[in-house]
Amino acid sequence: MQRDQAHRTNELLERIAVALEKNNKKESIHPVDKLQGSNDIPGFEGTLDALDVLTDIKTITDDYASKENLKNMTEARDYYKEKFENTLTPTSDNPDPAGYGDCNPLLASAYETDLQGIRVDSDHDIRSTAAYYEKEELDTGTTKKDCILDYVTNEFGLHGARYTDIIKFAYYLGTPNAPKYDNSNRGYYSCAFNVRLNGHLIQGGKDFLVKGINKEGDERYFAHSSVDNFTDYYKRIQ
């Protein structure tokens, strides 16, 4: 039953998103005022207007917004909202990609937040962790490098962290409400891993990242100060 409800939710939001995207290309009318072209959407006949959208969203919220369906609803909502977020362009010629979502009023009004003001989506846990480190560590003088190393040790322990795990945390650290991380952000902070660029995450200071083999036989990143507690083999990053 829950799977069917989630499927219907995703299907409905998909149809709404298609209609909105199609209308944006055809007309310069605000998408909430008028959505046309719905006859071309599979399984939907007639005109999709603002009342339809609001009614359907209310139905979804009333029927499915429970703890059991929170993950499915969150993923569906993220997909729906990204249809609009990806069409917005920064006003600056050289914007900060990690901070853009916080200062843009259009994006700021497009997502929900929890009681702490942290954006609610499928990355909410890591956003919340990054916000904690910002408040308890960065704001008290701890460096971003130290926060990342501490996060790798405390969050991943003997499993070690993947490159994406570290980059994703670095991306949200300092800007927990940034636009959702995706593959296009994999290069964010990557210079800190680059030997030729004297990457500060892999050398220098009182601690740095090394590569070790975890208990499952996978190569992962560990903090040098704690790697001996998790694996018998590690190497400096060359």
PDB file of C-alpha atoms in Angstrom:
ATOM      1  CA  MET A   1       0.000   0.000   0.000  1.00  0.00           C
ATOM      2  CA  GLN A   2       2.744   2.466   0.927  1.00  0.00           C
ATOM      3  CA  ARG A   3       4.637   1.605  -2.277  1.00  0.00           C
ATOM      4  CA  ASP A   4       1.507   2.252  -4.372  1.00  0.00           C
ATOM      5  CA  GLN A   5       0.913   5.576  -2.612  1.00  0.00           C
ATOM      6  CA  ALA A   6       4.504   6.667  -3.185  1.00  0.00           C
ATOM      7  CA  HIS A   7       4.252   5.623  -6.840  1.00  0.00           C
ATOM      8  CA  ARG A   8       1.076   7.654  -7.325  1.00  0.00           C
ATOM      9  CA  THR A   9       2.738  10.609  -5.597  1.00  0.00           C
ATOM     10  CA  ASN A  10       5.780  10.474  -7.876  1.00  0.00           C
ATOM     11  CA  GLU A  11       3.583  10.023 -10.946  1.00  0.00           C
ATOM     12  CA  LEU A  12       1.451  13.047 -10.061  1.00  0.00           C
ATOM     13  CA  LEU A  13       4.428  15.281  -9.351  1.00  0.00           C
ATOM     14  CA  GLU A  14       6.065  14.106 -12.574  1.00  0.00           C
ATOM     15  CA  ARG A  15       2.990  15.162 -14.552  1.00  0.00           C
ATOM     16  CA  ILE A  16       2.877  18.527 -12.788  1.00  0.00           C
ATOM     17  CA  ALA A  17       6.577  19.114 -13.429  1.00  0.00           C
ATOM     18  CA  VAL A  18       6.239  18.222 -17.122  1.00  0.00           C
ATOM     19  CA  ALA A  19       3.316  20.628 -17.501  1.00  0.00           C
ATOM     20  CA  LEU A  20       5.164  23.417 -15.731  1.00  0.00           C
ATOM     21  CA  GLU A  21       8.330  22.877 -17.745  1.00  0.00           C
ATOM     22  CA  LYS A  22       6.405  22.796 -21.019  1.00  0.00           C
ATOM     23  CA  ASN A  23       4.466  25.929 -20.163  1.00  0.00           C
ATOM     24  CA  ASN A  24       7.638  27.819 -19.226  1.00  0.00           C
ATOM     25  CA  LYS A  25       9.008  27.166 -22.695  1.00  0.00           C
ATOM     26  CA  LYS A  26       5.812  28.274 -24.454  1.00  0.00           C
ATOM     27  CA  GLU A  27       4.643  31.308 -22.503  1.00  0.00           C
ATOM     28  CA  SER A  28       5.894  34.029 -20.188  1.00  0.00           C
ATOM     29  CA  ILE A  29       3.068  33.405 -17.731  1.00  0.00           C
ATOM     30  CA  HIS A  30       3.838  32.539 -14.098  1.00  0.00           C
ATOM     31  CA  PRO A  31       3.487  28.726 -13.776  1.00  0.00           C
ATOM     32  CA  VAL A  32       1.162  28.956 -10.775  1.00  0.00           C
ATOM     33  CA  ASP A  33      -1.270  31.202 -12.691  1.00  0.00           C
ATOM     34  CA  LYS A  34      -1.809  28.989 -15.733  1.00  0.00           C
ATOM     35  CA  LEU A  35      -0.507  25.598 -16.867  1.00  0.00           C
ATOM     36  CA  GLN A  36      -1.430  24.579 -20.403  1.00  0.00           C
ATOM     37  CA  GLY A  37      -0.532  21.780 -22.775  1.00  0.00           C
ATOM     38  CA  SER A  38      -1.607  19.072 -20.348  1.00  0.00           C
ATOM     39  CA  ASN A  39      -3.368  17.111 -23.070  1.00  0.00           C
ATOM     40  CA  ASP A  40       0.061  15.889 -24.170  1.00  0.00           C
ATOM     41  CA  ILE A  41       0.801  14.348 -20.768  1.00  0.00           C
ATOM     42  CA  PRO A  42       0.209  10.570 -20.695  1.00  0.00           C
ATOM     43  CA  GLY A  43      -2.759   9.668 -18.517  1.00  0.00           C
ATOM     44  CA  PHE A  44      -3.958  13.258 -18.142  1.00  0.00           C
ATOM     45  CA  GLU A  45      -6.677  15.101 -20.047  1.00  0.00           C
ATOM     46  CA  GLY A  46      -7.803  18.711 -19.797  1.00  0.00           C
ATOM     47  CA  THR A  47      -6.100  21.829 -18.517  1.00  0.00           C
ATOM     48  CA  LEU A  48      -3.925  21.837 -15.410  1.00  0.00           C
ATOM     49  CA  ASP A  49      -4.539  25.074 -13.519  1.00  0.00           C
ATOM     50  CA  ALA A  50      -3.435  26.504 -10.184  1.00  0.00           C
ATOM     51  CA  LEU A  51      -6.429  25.077  -8.333  1.00  0.00           C
ATOM     52  CA  ASP A  52      -5.606  21.579  -9.589  1.00  0.00           C
ATOM     53  CA  VAL A  53      -2.030  21.915  -8.402  1.00  0.00           C
ATOM     54  CA  LEU A  54      -2.942  23.204  -4.943  1.00  0.00           C
ATOM     55  CA  THR A  55      -5.699  20.625  -4.495  1.00  0.00           C
ATOM     56  CA  ASP A  56      -3.450  17.738  -5.517  1.00  0.00           C
ATOM     57  CA  ILE A  57      -0.586  18.910  -3.320  1.00  0.00           C
ATOM     58  CA  LYS A  58      -2.956  19.193  -0.345  1.00  0.00           C
ATOM     59  CA  THR A  59      -4.256  15.687  -1.018  1.00  0.00           C
ATOM     60  CA  ILE A  60      -0.729  14.320  -1.161  1.00  0.00           C
ATOM     61  CA  THR A  61       0.188  16.077   2.079  1.00  0.00           C
ATOM     62  CA  ASP A  62      -2.938  14.931   3.926  1.00  0.00           C
ATOM     63  CA  ASP A  63      -2.778  11.318   2.749  1.00  0.00           C
ATOM     64  CA  TYR A  64       0.906  10.442   2.603  1.00  0.00           C
ATOM     65  CA  ALA A  65       2.971  12.815   4.770  1.00  0.00           C
ATOM     66  CA  SER A  66       3.662  10.284   7.489  1.00  0.00           C
ATOM     67  CA  LYS A  67       6.920   9.031   8.970  1.00  0.00           C
ATOM     68  CA  GLU A  68       6.808   5.876   6.859  1.00  0.00           C
ATOM     69  CA  ASN A  69       6.493   7.850   3.622  1.00  0.00           C
ATOM     70  CA  LEU A  70       8.761  10.782   4.502  1.00  0.00           C
ATOM     71  CA  LYS A  71      11.678   9.509   2.433  1.00  0.00           C
ATOM     72  CA  ASN A  72       9.543   8.893  -0.669  1.00  0.00           C
ATOM     73  CA  MET A  73       7.814  12.249  -0.305  1.00  0.00           C
ATOM     74  CA  THR A  74      11.131  14.021   0.149  1.00  0.00           C
ATOM     75  CA  GLU A  75      12.626  12.505  -2.987  1.00  0.00           C
ATOM     76  CA  ALA A  76       9.518  13.309  -5.009  1.00  0.00           C
ATOM     77  CA  ARG A  77       9.458  16.894  -3.730  1.00  0.00           C
ATOM     78  CA  ASP A  78      13.162  17.346  -4.502  1.00  0.00           C
ATOM     79  CA  TYR A  79      12.607  16.228  -8.075  1.00  0.00           C
ATOM     80  CA  TYR A  80       9.655  18.566  -8.470  1.00  0.00           C
ATOM     81  CA  LYS A  81      11.484  21.586  -7.068  1.00  0.00           C
ATOM     82  CA  GLU A  82      14.649  20.994  -9.066  1.00  0.00           C
ATOM     83  CA  LYS A  83      12.584  21.595 -12.211  1.00  0.00           C
ATOM     84  CA  PHE A  84      12.494  25.240 -11.150  1.00  0.00           C
ATOM     85  CA  GLU A  85      15.821  25.622  -9.349  1.00  0.00           C
ATOM     86  CA  ASN A  86      17.783  24.504 -12.381  1.00  0.00           C
ATOM     87  CA  THR A  87      16.194  27.236 -14.504  1.00  0.00           C
ATOM     88  CA  LEU A  88      17.413  30.032 -12.219  1.00  0.00           C
ATOM     89  CA  THR A  89      20.740  31.658 -13.023  1.00  0.00           C
ATOM     90  CA  PRO A  90      23.052  33.581 -10.678  1.00  0.00           C
ATOM     91  CA  THR A  91      23.187  37.328 -11.151  1.00  0.00           C
ATOM     92  CA  SER A  92      26.935  37.433 -10.541  1.00  0.00           C
ATOM     93  CA  ASP A  93      29.550  36.575 -13.182  1.00  0.00           C
ATOM     94  CA  ASN A  94      31.519  34.631 -10.578  1.00  0.00           C
ATOM     95  CA  PRO A  95      29.059  33.293  -7.982  1.00  0.00           C
ATOM     96  CA  ASP A  96      29.890  31.101  -5.028  1.00  0.00           C
ATOM     97  CA  PRO A  97      28.190  27.809  -5.992  1.00  0.00           C
ATOM     98  CA  ALA A  98      27.985  26.634  -2.399  1.00  0.00           C
ATOM     99  CA  GLY A  99      26.414  29.815  -1.083  1.00  0.00           C
ATOM    100  CA  TYR A 100      24.156  30.775  -3.952  1.00  0.00           C
ATOM    101  CA  GLY A 101      21.069  29.032  -2.595  1.00  0.00           C
ATOM    102  CA  ASP A 102      21.189  30.889   0.711  1.00  0.00           C
ATOM    103  CA  CYS A 103      21.189  34.411  -0.695  1.00  0.00           C
ATOM    104  CA  ASN A 104      18.788  33.999  -3.610  1.00  0.00           C
ATOM    105  CA  PRO A 105      15.231  34.836  -2.431  1.00  0.00           C
ATOM    106  CA  LEU A 106      13.584  32.743  -5.155  1.00  0.00           C
ATOM    107  CA  LEU A 107      15.433  29.595  -4.086  1.00  0.00           C
ATOM    108  CA  ALA A 108      15.045  30.384  -0.393  1.00  0.00           C
ATOM    109  CA  SER A 109      11.251  30.306  -0.741  1.00  0.00           C
ATOM    110  CA  ALA A 110      11.275  27.072  -2.757  1.00  0.00           C
ATOM    111  CA  TYR A 111      12.157  24.636   0.011  1.00  0.00           C
ATOM    112  CA  GLU A 112      11.076  23.655   3.505  1.00  0.00           C
ATOM    113  CA  THR A 113      13.235  23.950   6.612  1.00  0.00           C
ATOM    114  CA  ASP A 114      13.198  22.288  10.007  1.00  0.00           C
ATOM    115  CA  LEU A 115      12.926  24.123  13.331  1.00  0.00           C
ATOM    116  CA  GLN A 116      16.639  24.988  13.142  1.00  0.00           C
ATOM    117  CA  GLY A 117      16.183  26.558   9.716  1.00  0.00           C
ATOM    118  CA  ILE A 118      17.993  23.730   7.914  1.00  0.00           C
ATOM    119  CA  ARG A 119      16.750  22.697   4.501  1.00  0.00           C
ATOM    120  CA  VAL A 120      14.689  19.485   4.513  1.00  0.00           C
ATOM    121  CA  ASP A 121      15.502  17.079   1.682  1.00  0.00           C
ATOM    122  CA  SER A 122      17.168  13.684   1.287  1.00  0.00           C
ATOM    123  CA  ASP A 123      20.497  15.286   2.349  1.00  0.00           C
ATOM    124  CA  HIS A 124      18.999  16.639   5.567  1.00  0.00           C
ATOM    125  CA  ASP A 125      21.181  14.485   7.846  1.00  0.00           C
ATOM    126  CA  ILE A 126      24.463  15.653   6.347  1.00  0.00           C
ATOM    127  CA  ARG A 127      23.192  19.243   6.176  1.00  0.00           C
ATOM    128  CA  SER A 128      22.401  19.066   9.899  1.00  0.00           C
ATOM    129  CA  THR A 129      25.815  17.599  10.692  1.00  0.00           C
ATOM    130  CA  ALA A 130      27.529  20.327   8.667  1.00  0.00           C
ATOM    131  CA  ALA A 131      25.465  22.975  10.473  1.00  0.00           C
ATOM    132  CA  TYR A 132      26.545  21.503  13.826  1.00  0.00           C
ATOM    133  CA  TYR A 133      30.222  21.671  12.869  1.00  0.00           C
ATOM    134  CA  GLU A 134      29.763  25.227  11.651  1.00  0.00           C
ATOM    135  CA  LYS A 135      28.245  26.347  14.933  1.00  0.00           C
ATOM    136  CA  GLU A 136      30.353  24.317  17.360  1.00  0.00           C
ATOM    137  CA  GLU A 137      33.686  24.252  15.507  1.00  0.00           C
ATOM    138  CA  LEU A 138      34.108  26.764  12.667  1.00  0.00           C
ATOM    139  CA  ASP A 139      32.597  29.620  14.645  1.00  0.00           C
ATOM    140  CA  THR A 140      34.978  28.928  17.525  1.00  0.00           C
ATOM    141  CA  GLY A 141      38.142  29.021  15.428  1.00  0.00           C
ATOM    142  CA  THR A 142      38.508  25.435  14.237  1.00  0.00           C
ATOM    143  CA  THR A 143      39.677  25.139  10.630  1.00  0.00           C
ATOM    144  CA  LYS A 144      37.614  23.563   7.877  1.00  0.00           C
ATOM    145  CA  LYS A 145      40.318  20.917   7.483  1.00  0.00           C
ATOM    146  CA  ASP A 146      40.048  19.919  11.134  1.00  0.00           C
ATOM    147  CA  CYS A 147      36.259  19.671  10.849  1.00  0.00           C
ATOM    148  CA  ILE A 148      36.544  17.405   7.812  1.00  0.00           C
ATOM    149  CA  LEU A 149      39.090  15.104   9.462  1.00  0.00           C
ATOM    150  CA  ASP A 150      36.987  14.889  12.609  1.00  0.00           C
ATOM    151  CA  TYR A 151      33.900  14.131  10.520  1.00  0.00           C
ATOM    152  CA  VAL A 152      35.689  11.331   8.632  1.00  0.00           C
ATOM    153  CA  THR A 153      36.760   9.686  11.892  1.00  0.00           C
ATOM    154  CA  ASN A 154      33.543  10.085  13.867  1.00  0.00           C
ATOM    155  CA  GLU A 155      31.071   9.438  11.073  1.00  0.00           C
ATOM    156  CA  PHE A 156      32.761   6.570   9.188  1.00  0.00           C
ATOM    157  CA  GLY A 157      35.101   4.960  11.713  1.00  0.00           C
ATOM    158  CA  LEU A 158      36.541   1.624  10.601  1.00  0.00           C
ATOM    159  CA  HIS A 159      34.687   1.776   7.257  1.00  0.00           C
ATOM    160  CA  GLY A 160      36.531   4.886   6.124  1.00  0.00           C
ATOM    161  CA  ALA A 161      35.074   7.586   3.877  1.00  0.00           C
ATOM    162  CA  ARG A 162      34.751   7.756   0.116  1.00  0.00           C
ATOM    163  CA  TYR A 163      35.880  10.797  -1.855  1.00  0.00           C
ATOM    164  CA  THR A 164      32.235  11.753  -2.457  1.00  0.00           C
ATOM    165  CA  ASP A 165      31.433  11.519   1.268  1.00  0.00           C
ATOM    166  CA  ILE A 166      34.169  14.035   2.063  1.00  0.00           C
ATOM    167  CA  ILE A 167      33.441  16.422  -0.806  1.00  0.00           C
ATOM    168  CA  LYS A 168      29.734  16.406   0.023  1.00  0.00           C
ATOM    169  CA  PHE A 169      30.407  17.325   3.649  1.00  0.00           C
ATOM    170  CA  ALA A 170      32.880  20.047   2.608  1.00  0.00           C
ATOM    171  CA  TYR A 171      30.268  21.394   0.181  1.00  0.00           C
ATOM    172  CA  TYR A 172      27.643  21.842   2.909  1.00  0.00           C
ATOM    173  CA  LEU A 173      30.078  22.917   5.630  1.00  0.00           C
ATOM    174  CA  GLY A 174      29.540  26.640   6.111  1.00  0.00           C
ATOM    175  CA  THR A 175      26.527  26.665   3.760  1.00  0.00           C
ATOM    176  CA  PRO A 176      24.134  23.931   4.954  1.00  0.00           C
ATOM    177  CA  ASN A 177      21.245  25.294   2.856  1.00  0.00           C
ATOM    178  CA  ALA A 178      23.165  25.277  -0.427  1.00  0.00           C
ATOM    179  CA  PRO A 179      21.455  23.841  -3.541  1.00  0.00           C
ATOM    180  CA  LYS A 180      21.432  20.068  -3.367  1.00  0.00           C
ATOM    181  CA  TYR A 181      24.765  18.399  -4.111  1.00  0.00           C
ATOM    182  CA  ASP A 182      24.949  16.432  -7.366  1.00  0.00           C
ATOM    183  CA  ASN A 183      27.630  15.014  -9.671  1.00  0.00           C
ATOM    184  CA  SER A 184      28.381  18.436 -11.109  1.00  0.00           C
ATOM    185  CA  ASN A 185      29.742  19.414  -7.678  1.00  0.00           C
ATOM    186  CA  ARG A 186      32.306  16.592  -7.455  1.00  0.00           C
ATOM    187  CA  GLY A 187      35.069  19.050  -8.268  1.00  0.00           C
ATOM    188  CA  TYR A 188      34.182  21.260  -5.306  1.00  0.00           C
ATOM    189  CA  TYR A 189      37.170  21.359  -2.906  1.00  0.00           C
ATOM    190  CA  SER A 190      38.987  18.736  -5.015  1.00  0.00           C
ATOM    191  CA  CYS A 191      42.164  20.847  -5.066  1.00  0.00           C
ATOM    192  CA  ALA A 192      42.567  19.924  -1.397  1.00  0.00           C
ATOM    193  CA  PHE A 193      43.216  16.316  -2.523  1.00  0.00           C
ATOM    194  CA  ASN A 194      45.682  17.210  -5.282  1.00  0.00           C
ATOM    195  CA  VAL A 195      49.366  16.558  -4.597  1.00  0.00           C
ATOM    196  CA  ARG A 196      50.507  18.882  -7.393  1.00  0.00           C
ATOM    197  CA  LEU A 197      48.483  21.712  -5.873  1.00  0.00           C
ATOM    198  CA  ASN A 198      49.850  20.983  -2.382  1.00  0.00           C
ATOM    199  CA  GLY A 199      46.415  19.867  -1.259  1.00  0.00           C
ATOM    200  CA  HIS A 200      46.086  20.662   2.428  1.00  0.00           C
ATOM    201  CA  LEU A 201      43.770  17.729   3.227  1.00  0.00           C
ATOM    202  CA  ILE A 202      46.452  15.169   2.356  1.00  0.00           C
ATOM    203  CA  GLN A 203      49.558  16.746   3.905  1.00  0.00           C
ATOM    204  CA  GLY A 204      50.888  19.229   6.419  1.00  0.00           C
ATOM    205  CA  GLY A 205      49.602  20.360   9.780  1.00  0.00           C
ATOM    206  CA  LYS A 206      48.962  18.179  12.790  1.00  0.00           C
ATOM    207  CA  ASP A 207      46.739  15.757  10.822  1.00  0.00           C
ATOM    208  CA  PHE A 208      45.789  14.871   7.243  1.00  0.00           C
ATOM    209  CA  LEU A 209      44.043  12.220   5.145  1.00  0.00           C
ATOM    210  CA  VAL A 210      45.626   8.923   4.141  1.00  0.00           C
ATOM    211  CA  LYS A 211      44.284   5.944   2.191  1.00  0.00           C
ATOM    212  CA  GLY A 212      43.717   2.652   3.971  1.00  0.00           C
ATOM    213  CA  ILE A 213      42.083  -0.705   3.318  1.00  0.00           C
ATOM    214  CA  ASN A 214      38.996  -1.234   5.451  1.00  0.00           C
ATOM    215  CA  LYS A 215      37.704  -4.558   6.813  1.00  0.00           C
ATOM    216  CA  GLU A 216      35.722  -5.170   3.619  1.00  0.00           C
ATOM    217  CA  GLY A 217      38.858  -4.824   1.515  1.00  0.00           C
ATOM    218  CA  ASP A 218      37.874  -1.437   0.054  1.00  0.00           C
ATOM    219  CA  GLU A 219      40.266   1.495  -0.201  1.00  0.00           C
ATOM    220  CA  ARG A 220      38.936   4.449   1.772  1.00  0.00           C
ATOM    221  CA  TYR A 221      40.121   7.698   3.331  1.00  0.00           C
ATOM    222  CA  PHE A 222      41.075   7.891   7.018  1.00  0.00           C
ATOM    223  CA  ALA A 223      42.572  10.576   9.217  1.00  0.00           C
ATOM    224  CA  HIS A 224      46.257   9.819   9.839  1.00  0.00           C
ATOM    225  CA  SER A 225      45.809  10.383  13.579  1.00  0.00           C
ATOM    226  CA  SER A 226      43.298   7.535  13.881  1.00  0.00           C
ATOM    227  CA  VAL A 227      44.001   5.200  10.952  1.00  0.00           C
ATOM    228  CA  ASP A 228      45.905   2.724  13.139  1.00  0.00           C
ATOM    229  CA  ASN A 229      42.702   2.113  15.094  1.00  0.00           C
ATOM    230  CA  PHE A 230      40.825   1.001  11.983  1.00  0.00           C
ATOM    231  CA  THR A 231      43.202  -0.780   9.616  1.00  0.00           C
ATOM    232  CA  ASP A 232      46.567  -2.555   9.564  1.00  0.00           C
ATOM    233  CA  TYR A 233      47.509  -1.045   6.214  1.00  0.00           C
ATOM    234  CA  TYR A 234      47.521   2.525   4.952  1.00  0.00           C
ATOM    235  CA  LYS A 235      49.572   4.715   2.660  1.00  0.00           C
ATOM    236  CA  ARG A 236      50.287   8.393   2.220  1.00  0.00           C
ATOM    237  CA  ILE A 237      48.552   9.939  -0.776  1.00  0.00           C
ATOM    238  CA  GLN A 238      51.070  10.493  -3.562  1.00  0.00           C
TER     239      GLN A 238
END
